Short mmCIF file of C-alpha atoms in Angstrom, two decimals:
data_model
loop_
_atom_site.label_atom_id
_atom_site.label_comp_id
_atom_site.label_asym_id
_atom_site.label_seq_id
_atom_site.Cartn_x
_atom_site.Cartn_y
_atom_site.Cartn_z
CA ASP A 14 12.95 6.19 -3.31
CA ALA A 15 11.01 6.96 -6.05
CA GLY A 16 10.54 11.07 -6.36
CA ILE A 17 6.36 11.40 -5.58
CA THR A 18 4.84 14.23 -4.05
CA GLN A 19 0.91 14.65 -3.45
CA SER A 20 -0.95 17.86 -2.78
CA PRO A 21 -2.65 18.65 -0.74
CA ARG A 22 -1.30 16.77 2.37
CA HIS A 23 -4.08 17.63 4.22
CA LYS A 24 -7.75 18.72 2.95
CA VAL A 25 -10.93 19.50 4.97
CA THR A 26 -14.14 20.39 2.82
CA GLU A 27 -17.57 19.94 3.16
CA THR A 28 -20.07 17.50 2.10
CA GLY A 29 -21.20 17.83 -2.04
CA THR A 30 -18.10 20.27 -3.15
CA PRO A 31 -15.90 19.09 -5.55
CA VAL A 32 -12.03 18.14 -4.58
CA THR A 33 -9.03 17.43 -6.36
CA LEU A 34 -6.19 15.38 -5.09
CA ARG A 35 -2.87 15.59 -7.24
CA CYS A 36 0.01 12.97 -7.59
CA HIS A 37 3.26 13.96 -9.03
CA GLN A 38 6.22 11.60 -9.63
CA THR A 39 9.58 12.02 -11.20
CA GLU A 40 10.56 8.23 -11.81
CA ASN A 41 8.95 7.83 -15.33
CA HIS A 42 6.89 5.12 -13.71
CA ARG A 43 4.28 3.85 -16.12
CA TYR A 44 1.72 2.57 -13.80
CA MET A 45 0.15 4.98 -11.29
CA TYR A 46 -2.09 4.18 -8.23
CA TRP A 47 -4.58 5.85 -5.88
CA TYR A 48 -5.82 3.85 -2.92
CA ARG A 49 -6.95 4.74 0.47
CA GLN A 50 -6.56 3.65 3.40
CA ASP A 51 -9.38 3.12 6.55
CA PRO A 52 -8.88 1.99 10.25
CA GLY A 53 -9.76 -1.96 10.06
CA HIS A 54 -9.30 -2.23 6.30
CA GLY A 55 -6.18 -2.86 4.12
CA LEU A 56 -5.00 -0.58 1.56
CA ARG A 57 -7.89 -0.51 -1.11
CA LEU A 58 -7.63 0.55 -5.06
CA ILE A 59 -10.08 3.12 -6.26
CA HIS A 60 -8.43 3.56 -9.74
CA TYR A 61 -5.36 3.40 -11.51
CA SER A 62 -3.28 4.21 -14.54
CA TYR A 63 -1.33 2.05 -16.95
CA GLY A 64 -0.50 4.92 -19.30
CA VAL A 65 -1.07 8.16 -20.76
CA LYS A 66 -4.96 8.91 -20.95
CA ASP A 67 -5.02 4.75 -20.38
CA THR A 68 -7.00 4.06 -16.57
CA ASP A 69 -9.48 1.94 -15.14
CA LYS A 70 -11.14 1.21 -12.15
CA GLY A 71 -10.47 -0.56 -8.86
CA GLU A 72 -12.45 -1.82 -6.27
CA VAL A 73 -13.59 1.08 -4.89
CA SER A 74 -14.46 3.24 -7.53
CA ASP A 75 -17.39 4.52 -6.88
CA GLY A 76 -17.96 8.82 -6.61
CA TYR A 77 -14.20 9.02 -7.94
CA SER A 78 -12.82 9.73 -11.50
CA VAL A 79 -9.21 9.92 -12.08
CA SER A 80 -7.23 11.69 -15.28
CA ARG A 81 -3.60 11.28 -16.38
CA SER A 82 -2.74 13.84 -19.00
CA LYS A 83 1.07 13.44 -18.67
CA THR A 84 3.20 10.54 -17.60
CA GLU A 85 4.43 12.32 -14.19
CA ASP A 86 0.60 13.52 -12.95
CA PHE A 87 -2.05 11.54 -12.27
CA LEU A 88 -4.94 13.39 -10.47
CA LEU A 89 -8.10 11.99 -8.11
CA THR A 90 -10.93 13.75 -8.41
CA LEU A 91 -14.27 13.83 -5.69
CA GLU A 92 -16.91 15.12 -8.25
CA SER A 93 -19.39 15.85 -4.74
CA ALA A 94 -17.37 14.76 -1.87
CA THR A 95 -19.08 12.64 0.94
CA SER A 96 -18.20 12.44 4.08
CA SER A 97 -17.72 7.95 3.75
CA GLN A 98 -14.66 9.48 1.84
CA THR A 99 -13.03 11.10 4.49
CA SER A 100 -9.91 8.79 4.61
CA VAL A 101 -5.95 8.91 3.96
CA TYR A 102 -5.28 8.69 0.20
CA PHE A 103 -2.20 7.29 -1.16
CA CYS A 104 -0.61 7.55 -4.77
CA ALA A 105 1.70 5.22 -5.69
CA THR A 106 3.55 4.68 -9.07
CA GLY A 107 5.53 1.38 -10.59
CA GLY A 108 3.99 -2.26 -10.09
CA HIS A 109 4.29 -3.40 -13.44
CA ASN A 110 4.93 -7.22 -13.29
CA GLN A 111 7.22 -7.96 -10.48
CA GLU A 112 8.34 -4.52 -10.00
CA THR A 113 7.96 -2.45 -6.27
CA GLN A 114 5.52 0.27 -5.92
CA TYR A 115 6.64 3.44 -4.53
CA PHE A 116 4.18 5.45 -2.40
CA GLY A 117 3.71 9.08 -1.62
CA PRO A 118 3.23 10.59 1.41
CA GLY A 119 -0.36 10.23 1.87
CA THR A 120 -3.29 13.13 1.89
CA ARG A 121 -5.48 13.12 4.99
CA LEU A 122 -9.12 14.23 3.67
CA LEU A 123 -12.17 15.09 5.96
CA VAL A 124 -15.24 15.74 4.58
CA LEU A 125 -18.04 17.46 7.45
CA LYS B 22 -13.42 -14.04 4.55
CA ASN B 23 -10.40 -11.24 3.52
CA GLU B 24 -8.06 -12.86 0.57
CA VAL B 25 -4.89 -11.97 2.83
CA GLU B 26 -4.74 -12.44 6.15
CA GLN B 27 -2.19 -11.36 8.97
CA SER B 28 -1.62 -12.00 12.20
CA PRO B 29 -1.13 -10.96 14.65
CA GLN B 30 -3.29 -7.49 14.29
CA ASN B 31 -1.24 -6.25 17.31
CA LEU B 32 2.57 -7.17 18.81
CA THR B 33 4.20 -5.82 21.58
CA ALA B 34 7.59 -6.75 22.30
CA GLN B 35 10.91 -5.81 24.21
CA GLU B 36 14.06 -4.21 23.12
CA GLY B 37 16.36 -7.39 21.29
CA GLU B 38 13.26 -10.04 20.62
CA PHE B 39 12.74 -11.94 18.01
CA ILE B 40 9.92 -10.63 16.18
CA THR B 41 7.51 -12.91 13.72
CA ILE B 42 4.77 -11.52 11.59
CA ASN B 43 2.19 -13.93 9.52
CA CYS B 44 0.60 -13.11 6.24
CA SER B 45 -1.70 -16.06 4.92
CA TYR B 46 -3.04 -15.71 1.76
CA SER B 47 -6.39 -17.63 -0.55
CA VAL B 48 -5.48 -16.75 -4.10
CA GLY B 49 -3.26 -17.82 -6.73
CA ILE B 50 -0.25 -15.29 -6.59
CA SER B 51 2.91 -14.11 -8.74
CA ALA B 52 4.76 -12.09 -6.04
CA LEU B 53 4.11 -11.08 -2.29
CA HIS B 54 5.37 -8.02 -0.72
CA TRP B 55 6.05 -6.20 2.70
CA LEU B 56 5.34 -3.14 3.62
CA GLN B 57 6.42 -0.96 6.30
CA GLN B 58 4.30 2.24 7.67
CA HIS B 59 5.88 4.35 10.01
CA PRO B 60 3.57 6.16 12.71
CA GLY B 61 4.04 9.66 9.90
CA GLY B 62 1.99 7.45 7.61
CA GLY B 63 4.58 7.02 4.62
CA ILE B 64 4.71 3.68 3.53
CA VAL B 65 7.79 2.08 1.91
CA SER B 66 8.43 -1.30 0.54
CA LEU B 67 10.76 -3.43 2.45
CA PHE B 68 10.32 -6.77 0.17
CA MET B 69 9.08 -8.57 -2.67
CA LEU B 70 9.60 -11.83 -3.25
CA SER B 71 8.17 -15.35 -5.06
CA SER B 72 9.98 -17.79 -3.50
CA GLY B 73 12.24 -18.86 -0.73
CA LYS B 74 13.73 -16.42 1.50
CA LYS B 75 15.19 -12.73 1.36
CA LYS B 76 17.13 -11.09 4.30
CA HIS B 77 17.77 -7.68 4.36
CA GLY B 78 19.44 -6.61 7.94
CA ARG B 79 17.97 -7.81 10.88
CA LEU B 80 14.68 -8.55 8.40
CA ILE B 81 14.11 -12.12 7.38
CA ALA B 82 11.27 -12.96 4.95
CA THR B 83 9.75 -16.33 3.50
CA ILE B 84 7.78 -17.25 1.59
CA ASN B 85 6.04 -21.03 1.03
CA ILE B 86 4.53 -21.06 -2.00
CA GLN B 87 2.46 -24.52 -1.83
CA GLU B 88 0.99 -23.46 1.85
CA LYS B 89 -0.10 -19.90 0.82
CA HIS B 90 2.04 -18.75 4.00
CA SER B 91 4.60 -16.05 4.04
CA SER B 92 6.29 -14.76 7.47
CA LEU B 93 8.67 -11.73 8.57
CA HIS B 94 10.91 -11.95 10.81
CA ILE B 95 13.06 -9.14 12.83
CA THR B 96 16.05 -10.37 14.76
CA ALA B 97 17.62 -8.26 17.93
CA SER B 98 14.09 -5.86 17.40
CA HIS B 99 14.77 -2.06 18.34
CA PRO B 100 12.52 0.60 19.49
CA ARG B 101 13.14 1.83 15.65
CA ASP B 102 11.20 -1.08 14.53
CA SER B 103 7.98 -0.34 15.62
CA ALA B 104 5.16 0.05 13.00
CA VAL B 105 2.62 -1.30 11.15
CA TYR B 106 3.99 -4.24 8.89
CA ILE B 107 1.60 -5.09 6.12
CA CYS B 108 1.55 -7.60 3.28
CA ALA B 109 0.29 -7.23 -0.13
CA VAL B 110 -0.27 -9.97 -2.78
CA ARG B 111 -0.15 -9.82 -6.80
CA SER B 112 -2.66 -11.98 -7.62
CA ILE B 113 -2.69 -13.99 -11.04
CA SER B 114 -6.65 -13.99 -11.14
CA TYR B 115 -6.20 -10.22 -12.12
CA ASN B 116 -5.30 -9.38 -15.47
CA THR B 117 -3.21 -6.31 -14.63
CA ASP B 118 -0.99 -5.15 -11.80
CA LYS B 119 -2.94 -4.82 -8.81
CA LEU B 120 -2.12 -5.72 -5.08
CA ILE B 121 -4.26 -6.82 -2.53
CA PHE B 122 -3.67 -6.01 0.87
CA GLY B 123 -3.66 -7.05 4.30
CA THR B 124 -5.08 -4.82 7.26
CA GLY B 125 -1.69 -4.95 8.52
CA THR B 126 0.26 -5.68 12.12
CA ARG B 127 0.98 -2.81 14.58
CA LEU B 128 4.14 -3.72 16.22
CA GLN B 129 5.53 -1.65 19.24
CA VAL B 130 9.05 -2.62 20.49
CA PHE B 131 9.86 -0.99 24.02
CA PRO B 132 13.12 -0.51 25.43
#
């Protein structure tokens, strides 16, 4: 398995507060992704990165921003959390062309 | 309509049964992935295929590009196979490496 960790693993926060989730990888993979998983939906892409400082939006990017200042770290920020952002967030790496994607363990976020 | 549809949504089986999970998609693809998500939430990749068939242990994945359909088979099912199985496709209509995911098939295998 690729060495992918996410922190925190669980978080409870209040509406309107900023939240940052961290994804860390040790495999030197170029591509990194942030997904959210909600009941009744497949995994949905929030943002992805194809290199240091190179990021782009996914299908559900509103309310989220990302940063990648070094290869191993990909940060997801909720500038002002809303209840609709309560979800399980997965980070993934790899995926270039025909490669497999490797998933982190997930972060369970509850916005009250 | 979702671009990736899986069936059934839920599946129960007795230990030892042969299981088939289906995935149909409506876009042109360069590859299809099968993933497994265990009750603890972790997601692992089982297969990536672009044609034909792949086998790993008791798992077999097939794909028919012309029919835009893939199947995941589990032979001699075991309770430890209980998980959510997710189909995902890499669409050729996107100019970057993004996957489109199905909503998953929840499998429960009883002893």
